[in-house]
C-alpha cells in the first residue's frame, strides 16, 4: 500500500505493465475467461489479461508479447491479427496501474488454456450476437462481470470494428 498525503493506493511491484486482450475468432466469438476472485468474493467474467515482465528472465518482455502469452496461457487461443488499441488507468482511485488493451482478430484454439498452476480459469467463446443475453443470464446467477467486457461488447458492435 502506498500513500500520497492522506490518499492510500496500491502500487504493483514486480511487473512492467498490465495487458488485456479483446480476442475474437473468425466466426465472431468473443473469448472470455471466468475465475474466482478473492477480493470480490466470487466468480468474475473478464477479458483475458495479465502482467508483463513478471517472469524471471523475461523482465524486458514487451506488452504485446505478454498479451500473446497470456491469451494462450489463459484460453488456449493464439495467432490472428493483433493491434495495440487503448490504454489508460485500470482504477484511478485505487491503483497507479495502467492497462494496455489489445485487439486480436481471427484467433485460433490451439490448446486447453485454463491458466498456470495457481489459476483455475474457465474459458468461454461466446458468439457476439449472443453476448448480451449471456452476460444478463450470468449476472442473474450471481456472477460478476468486469466492466471491460461491456466495453469490448460496445466496441465490437460499432460498424467497421
PDB file of C-alpha atoms in Angstrom:
ATOM      1  CA  UNK A   1       0.000   0.000   0.000  1.00  0.00           C
ATOM      2  CA  UNK A   2       1.355   3.418  -0.939  1.00  0.00           C
ATOM      3  CA  UNK A   3       0.256   6.801   0.307  1.00  0.00           C
ATOM      4  CA  UNK A   4       0.353  10.376  -1.030  1.00  0.00           C
ATOM      5  CA  UNK A   5      -0.906  12.768   1.579  1.00  0.00           C
ATOM      6  CA  UNK A   6      -3.969  11.052   3.031  1.00  0.00           C
ATOM      7  CA  UNK A   7      -4.692   9.081  -0.170  1.00  0.00           C
ATOM      8  CA  UNK A   8      -3.901   5.370   0.027  1.00  0.00           C
ATOM      9  CA  UNK A   9      -3.467   3.355  -3.134  1.00  0.00           C
ATOM     10  CA  UNK A  10      -1.984   0.133  -4.441  1.00  0.00           C
ATOM     11  CA  UNK A  11       1.280   0.024  -6.396  1.00  0.00           C
ATOM     12  CA  UNK A  12       2.047  -3.157  -8.301  1.00  0.00           C
ATOM     13  CA  UNK A  13       5.644  -4.366  -7.986  1.00  0.00           C
ATOM     14  CA  UNK A  14       7.465  -6.996  -9.997  1.00  0.00           C
ATOM     15  CA  UNK A  15       5.966  -6.199 -13.398  1.00  0.00           C
ATOM     16  CA  UNK A  16       6.360  -3.630 -16.147  1.00  0.00           C
ATOM     17  CA  UNK A  17       2.730  -3.371 -17.238  1.00  0.00           C
ATOM     18  CA  UNK A  18      -0.714  -4.870 -17.436  1.00  0.00           C
ATOM     19  CA  UNK A  19      -2.345  -6.142 -20.615  1.00  0.00           C
ATOM     20  CA  UNK A  20      -5.891  -7.062 -21.564  1.00  0.00           C
ATOM     21  CA  UNK A  21      -6.988  -8.776 -24.755  1.00  0.00           C
ATOM     22  CA  UNK A  22     -10.190  -8.396 -26.758  1.00  0.00           C
ATOM     23  CA  UNK A  23      -9.862 -11.688 -28.630  1.00  0.00           C
ATOM     24  CA  UNK A  24     -12.320 -12.573 -31.394  1.00  0.00           C
ATOM     25  CA  UNK A  25     -12.424 -15.730 -33.511  1.00  0.00           C
ATOM     26  CA  UNK A  26     -13.006 -15.807 -37.275  1.00  0.00           C
ATOM     27  CA  UNK A  27     -16.587 -16.949 -36.610  1.00  0.00           C
ATOM     28  CA  UNK A  28     -17.218 -13.851 -34.425  1.00  0.00           C
ATOM     29  CA  UNK A  29     -16.910 -15.297 -30.925  1.00  0.00           C
ATOM     30  CA  UNK A  30     -15.505 -13.211 -28.089  1.00  0.00           C
ATOM     31  CA  UNK A  31     -13.093 -15.148 -25.886  1.00  0.00           C
ATOM     32  CA  UNK A  32     -13.726 -14.560 -22.178  1.00  0.00           C
ATOM     33  CA  UNK A  33     -12.345 -16.060 -19.000  1.00  0.00           C
ATOM     34  CA  UNK A  34     -14.059 -16.788 -15.715  1.00  0.00           C
ATOM     35  CA  UNK A  35     -12.314 -17.255 -12.418  1.00  0.00           C
ATOM     36  CA  UNK A  36     -12.839 -16.886  -8.709  1.00  0.00           C
ATOM     37  CA  UNK A  37     -11.524 -13.537  -7.493  1.00  0.00           C
ATOM     38  CA  UNK A  38     -10.858 -13.389  -3.757  1.00  0.00           C
ATOM     39  CA  UNK A  39     -11.078  -9.559  -3.396  1.00  0.00           C
ATOM     40  CA  UNK A  40     -14.718  -9.553  -4.599  1.00  0.00           C
ATOM     41  CA  UNK A  41     -15.635 -12.924  -3.115  1.00  0.00           C
ATOM     42  CA  UNK A  42     -16.873 -14.698  -6.206  1.00  0.00           C
ATOM     43  CA  UNK A  43     -16.579 -15.623  -9.838  1.00  0.00           C
ATOM     44  CA  UNK A  44     -15.896 -12.872 -12.368  1.00  0.00           C
ATOM     45  CA  UNK A  45     -16.158 -12.996 -16.160  1.00  0.00           C
ATOM     46  CA  UNK A  46     -13.315 -10.985 -17.670  1.00  0.00           C
ATOM     47  CA  UNK A  47     -11.274 -10.352 -20.766  1.00  0.00           C
ATOM     48  CA  UNK A  48      -8.089 -12.432 -20.803  1.00  0.00           C
ATOM     49  CA  UNK A  49      -5.404 -10.329 -19.114  1.00  0.00           C
ATOM     50  CA  UNK A  50      -2.166 -10.443 -17.210  1.00  0.00           C
ATOM     51  CA  UNK A  51       1.147  -8.917 -16.327  1.00  0.00           C
ATOM     52  CA  UNK A  52       4.177  -8.095 -18.456  1.00  0.00           C
ATOM     53  CA  UNK A  53       7.715  -8.538 -17.186  1.00  0.00           C
ATOM     54  CA  UNK A  54       6.693 -10.611 -14.163  1.00  0.00           C
ATOM     55  CA  UNK A  55       8.541 -13.791 -15.139  1.00  0.00           C
ATOM     56  CA  UNK A  56      12.145 -14.211 -14.016  1.00  0.00           C
ATOM     57  CA  UNK A  57      14.365 -13.907 -17.070  1.00  0.00           C
ATOM     58  CA  UNK A  58      11.683 -12.062 -19.068  1.00  0.00           C
ATOM     59  CA  UNK A  59      11.613  -8.746 -17.221  1.00  0.00           C
ATOM     60  CA  UNK A  60      12.029  -6.837 -20.522  1.00  0.00           C
ATOM     61  CA  UNK A  61       9.078  -8.614 -22.195  1.00  0.00           C
ATOM     62  CA  UNK A  62       7.105  -6.299 -24.493  1.00  0.00           C
ATOM     63  CA  UNK A  63       3.444  -5.623 -23.768  1.00  0.00           C
ATOM     64  CA  UNK A  64       2.367  -7.348 -26.992  1.00  0.00           C
ATOM     65  CA  UNK A  65       4.444 -10.437 -26.237  1.00  0.00           C
ATOM     66  CA  UNK A  66       2.924 -10.547 -22.742  1.00  0.00           C
ATOM     67  CA  UNK A  67      -0.580 -10.216 -24.220  1.00  0.00           C
ATOM     68  CA  UNK A  68       0.037 -13.069 -26.665  1.00  0.00           C
ATOM     69  CA  UNK A  69       1.497 -15.236 -23.877  1.00  0.00           C
ATOM     70  CA  UNK A  70      -1.394 -14.510 -21.514  1.00  0.00           C
ATOM     71  CA  UNK A  71      -4.041 -15.235 -24.161  1.00  0.00           C
ATOM     72  CA  UNK A  72      -2.504 -18.630 -24.924  1.00  0.00           C
ATOM     73  CA  UNK A  73      -1.893 -19.486 -21.264  1.00  0.00           C
ATOM     74  CA  UNK A  74      -5.371 -18.491 -20.076  1.00  0.00           C
ATOM     75  CA  UNK A  75      -7.508 -19.538 -23.041  1.00  0.00           C
ATOM     76  CA  UNK A  76      -5.569 -21.812 -25.398  1.00  0.00           C
ATOM     77  CA  UNK A  77      -6.129 -19.314 -28.254  1.00  0.00           C
ATOM     78  CA  UNK A  78      -3.371 -17.686 -30.310  1.00  0.00           C
ATOM     79  CA  UNK A  79      -2.487 -16.267 -33.706  1.00  0.00           C
ATOM     80  CA  UNK A  80      -4.625 -13.862 -35.620  1.00  0.00           C
ATOM     81  CA  UNK A  81      -4.129 -10.206 -36.391  1.00  0.00           C
ATOM     82  CA  UNK A  82      -3.135  -8.048 -33.429  1.00  0.00           C
ATOM     83  CA  UNK A  83      -3.323  -4.316 -32.837  1.00  0.00           C
ATOM     84  CA  UNK A  84      -2.473  -2.263 -29.796  1.00  0.00           C
ATOM     85  CA  UNK A  85      -5.698  -0.458 -29.097  1.00  0.00           C
ATOM     86  CA  UNK A  86      -6.418   1.546 -25.953  1.00  0.00           C
ATOM     87  CA  UNK A  87      -4.559   2.298 -22.771  1.00  0.00           C
ATOM     88  CA  UNK A  88      -5.290   4.048 -19.506  1.00  0.00           C
ATOM     89  CA  UNK A  89      -5.680   3.665 -15.762  1.00  0.00           C
ATOM     90  CA  UNK A  90      -7.416   0.485 -14.658  1.00  0.00           C
ATOM     91  CA  UNK A  91      -8.862   2.006 -11.477  1.00  0.00           C
ATOM     92  CA  UNK A  92      -7.526   5.535 -10.993  1.00  0.00           C
ATOM     93  CA  UNK A  93      -8.812   5.928  -7.422  1.00  0.00           C
ATOM     94  CA  UNK A  94      -7.296   2.648  -6.225  1.00  0.00           C
ATOM     95  CA  UNK A  95      -4.043   1.981  -8.096  1.00  0.00           C
ATOM     96  CA  UNK A  96      -1.344   3.579 -10.259  1.00  0.00           C
ATOM     97  CA  UNK A  97      -1.681   0.605 -12.642  1.00  0.00           C
ATOM     98  CA  UNK A  98      -2.009   1.382 -16.356  1.00  0.00           C
ATOM     99  CA  UNK A  99      -3.760  -1.121 -18.640  1.00  0.00           C
ATOM    100  CA  UNK A 100      -2.925  -1.656 -22.309  1.00  0.00           C
ATOM    101  CA  UNK A 101      -5.724  -3.299 -24.317  1.00  0.00           C
ATOM    102  CA  UNK A 102      -5.018  -5.255 -27.477  1.00  0.00           C
ATOM    103  CA  UNK A 103      -7.485  -6.291 -30.155  1.00  0.00           C
ATOM    104  CA  UNK A 104      -6.761  -9.766 -31.536  1.00  0.00           C
ATOM    105  CA  UNK A 105      -8.855 -10.872 -34.507  1.00  0.00           C
ATOM    106  CA  UNK A 106      -9.196 -14.351 -36.033  1.00  0.00           C
ATOM    107  CA  UNK A 107      -7.601 -16.122 -33.072  1.00  0.00           C
ATOM    108  CA  UNK A 108      -7.467 -19.925 -33.197  1.00  0.00           C
ATOM    109  CA  UNK A 109      -7.883 -22.539 -30.486  1.00  0.00           C
ATOM    110  CA  UNK A 110      -4.601 -24.471 -30.233  1.00  0.00           C
ATOM    111  CA  UNK A 111      -4.520 -25.567 -26.586  1.00  0.00           C
ATOM    112  CA  UNK A 112      -6.538 -26.110 -23.449  1.00  0.00           C
ATOM    113  CA  UNK A 113      -5.893 -22.830 -21.630  1.00  0.00           C
ATOM    114  CA  UNK A 114      -7.004 -22.677 -18.024  1.00  0.00           C
ATOM    115  CA  UNK A 115      -4.081 -20.631 -16.732  1.00  0.00           C
ATOM    116  CA  UNK A 116      -0.972 -21.629 -14.849  1.00  0.00           C
ATOM    117  CA  UNK A 117      -0.732 -23.894 -11.790  1.00  0.00           C
ATOM    118  CA  UNK A 118      -2.016 -21.131  -9.485  1.00  0.00           C
ATOM    119  CA  UNK A 119      -5.156 -20.458 -11.568  1.00  0.00           C
ATOM    120  CA  UNK A 120      -8.403 -22.251 -12.297  1.00  0.00           C
ATOM    121  CA  UNK A 121      -9.752 -20.484 -15.375  1.00  0.00           C
ATOM    122  CA  UNK A 122     -12.917 -21.372 -17.268  1.00  0.00           C
ATOM    123  CA  UNK A 123     -12.823 -20.318 -20.934  1.00  0.00           C
ATOM    124  CA  UNK A 124     -15.921 -19.045 -22.747  1.00  0.00           C
ATOM    125  CA  UNK A 125     -16.162 -18.491 -26.531  1.00  0.00           C
ATOM    126  CA  UNK A 126     -19.421 -16.543 -26.888  1.00  0.00           C
ATOM    127  CA  UNK A 127     -20.936 -15.585 -30.257  1.00  0.00           C
ATOM    128  CA  UNK A 128     -21.068 -11.780 -30.376  1.00  0.00           C
ATOM    129  CA  UNK A 129     -24.782 -11.923 -31.229  1.00  0.00           C
ATOM    130  CA  UNK A 130     -25.436 -13.920 -28.022  1.00  0.00           C
ATOM    131  CA  UNK A 131     -23.175 -11.883 -25.750  1.00  0.00           C
ATOM    132  CA  UNK A 132     -25.787  -9.513 -24.215  1.00  0.00           C
ATOM    133  CA  UNK A 133     -28.044 -12.433 -23.257  1.00  0.00           C
ATOM    134  CA  UNK A 134     -25.120 -14.480 -21.921  1.00  0.00           C
ATOM    135  CA  UNK A 135     -23.970 -11.602 -19.700  1.00  0.00           C
ATOM    136  CA  UNK A 136     -27.508 -10.910 -18.455  1.00  0.00           C
ATOM    137  CA  UNK A 137     -28.019 -14.577 -17.597  1.00  0.00           C
ATOM    138  CA  UNK A 138     -24.689 -14.855 -15.795  1.00  0.00           C
ATOM    139  CA  UNK A 139     -25.315 -11.655 -13.807  1.00  0.00           C
ATOM    140  CA  UNK A 140     -28.692 -13.069 -12.768  1.00  0.00           C
ATOM    141  CA  UNK A 141     -26.972 -16.191 -11.418  1.00  0.00           C
ATOM    142  CA  UNK A 142     -24.651 -14.035  -9.276  1.00  0.00           C
ATOM    143  CA  UNK A 143     -21.543 -13.982 -11.446  1.00  0.00           C
ATOM    144  CA  UNK A 144     -19.813 -10.609 -11.574  1.00  0.00           C
ATOM    145  CA  UNK A 145     -18.949  -9.106 -14.970  1.00  0.00           C
ATOM    146  CA  UNK A 146     -15.818  -7.000 -15.341  1.00  0.00           C
ATOM    147  CA  UNK A 147     -16.760  -3.671 -16.918  1.00  0.00           C
ATOM    148  CA  UNK A 148     -14.116  -4.111 -19.642  1.00  0.00           C
ATOM    149  CA  UNK A 149     -16.262  -6.926 -21.062  1.00  0.00           C
ATOM    150  CA  UNK A 150     -19.065  -4.408 -21.660  1.00  0.00           C
ATOM    151  CA  UNK A 151     -16.531  -2.027 -23.212  1.00  0.00           C
ATOM    152  CA  UNK A 152     -15.413  -4.778 -25.587  1.00  0.00           C
ATOM    153  CA  UNK A 153     -19.027  -5.588 -26.486  1.00  0.00           C
ATOM    154  CA  UNK A 154     -19.725  -1.942 -27.325  1.00  0.00           C
ATOM    155  CA  UNK A 155     -16.527  -1.524 -29.332  1.00  0.00           C
ATOM    156  CA  UNK A 156     -17.134  -4.701 -31.316  1.00  0.00           C
ATOM    157  CA  UNK A 157     -20.710  -3.692 -32.126  1.00  0.00           C
ATOM    158  CA  UNK A 158     -19.580  -0.497 -33.889  1.00  0.00           C
ATOM    159  CA  UNK A 159     -19.623  -0.547 -37.682  1.00  0.00           C
ATOM    160  CA  UNK A 160     -16.150  -1.245 -39.056  1.00  0.00           C
ATOM    161  CA  UNK A 161     -14.878  -2.935 -35.886  1.00  0.00           C
TER     162      UNK A 161
END
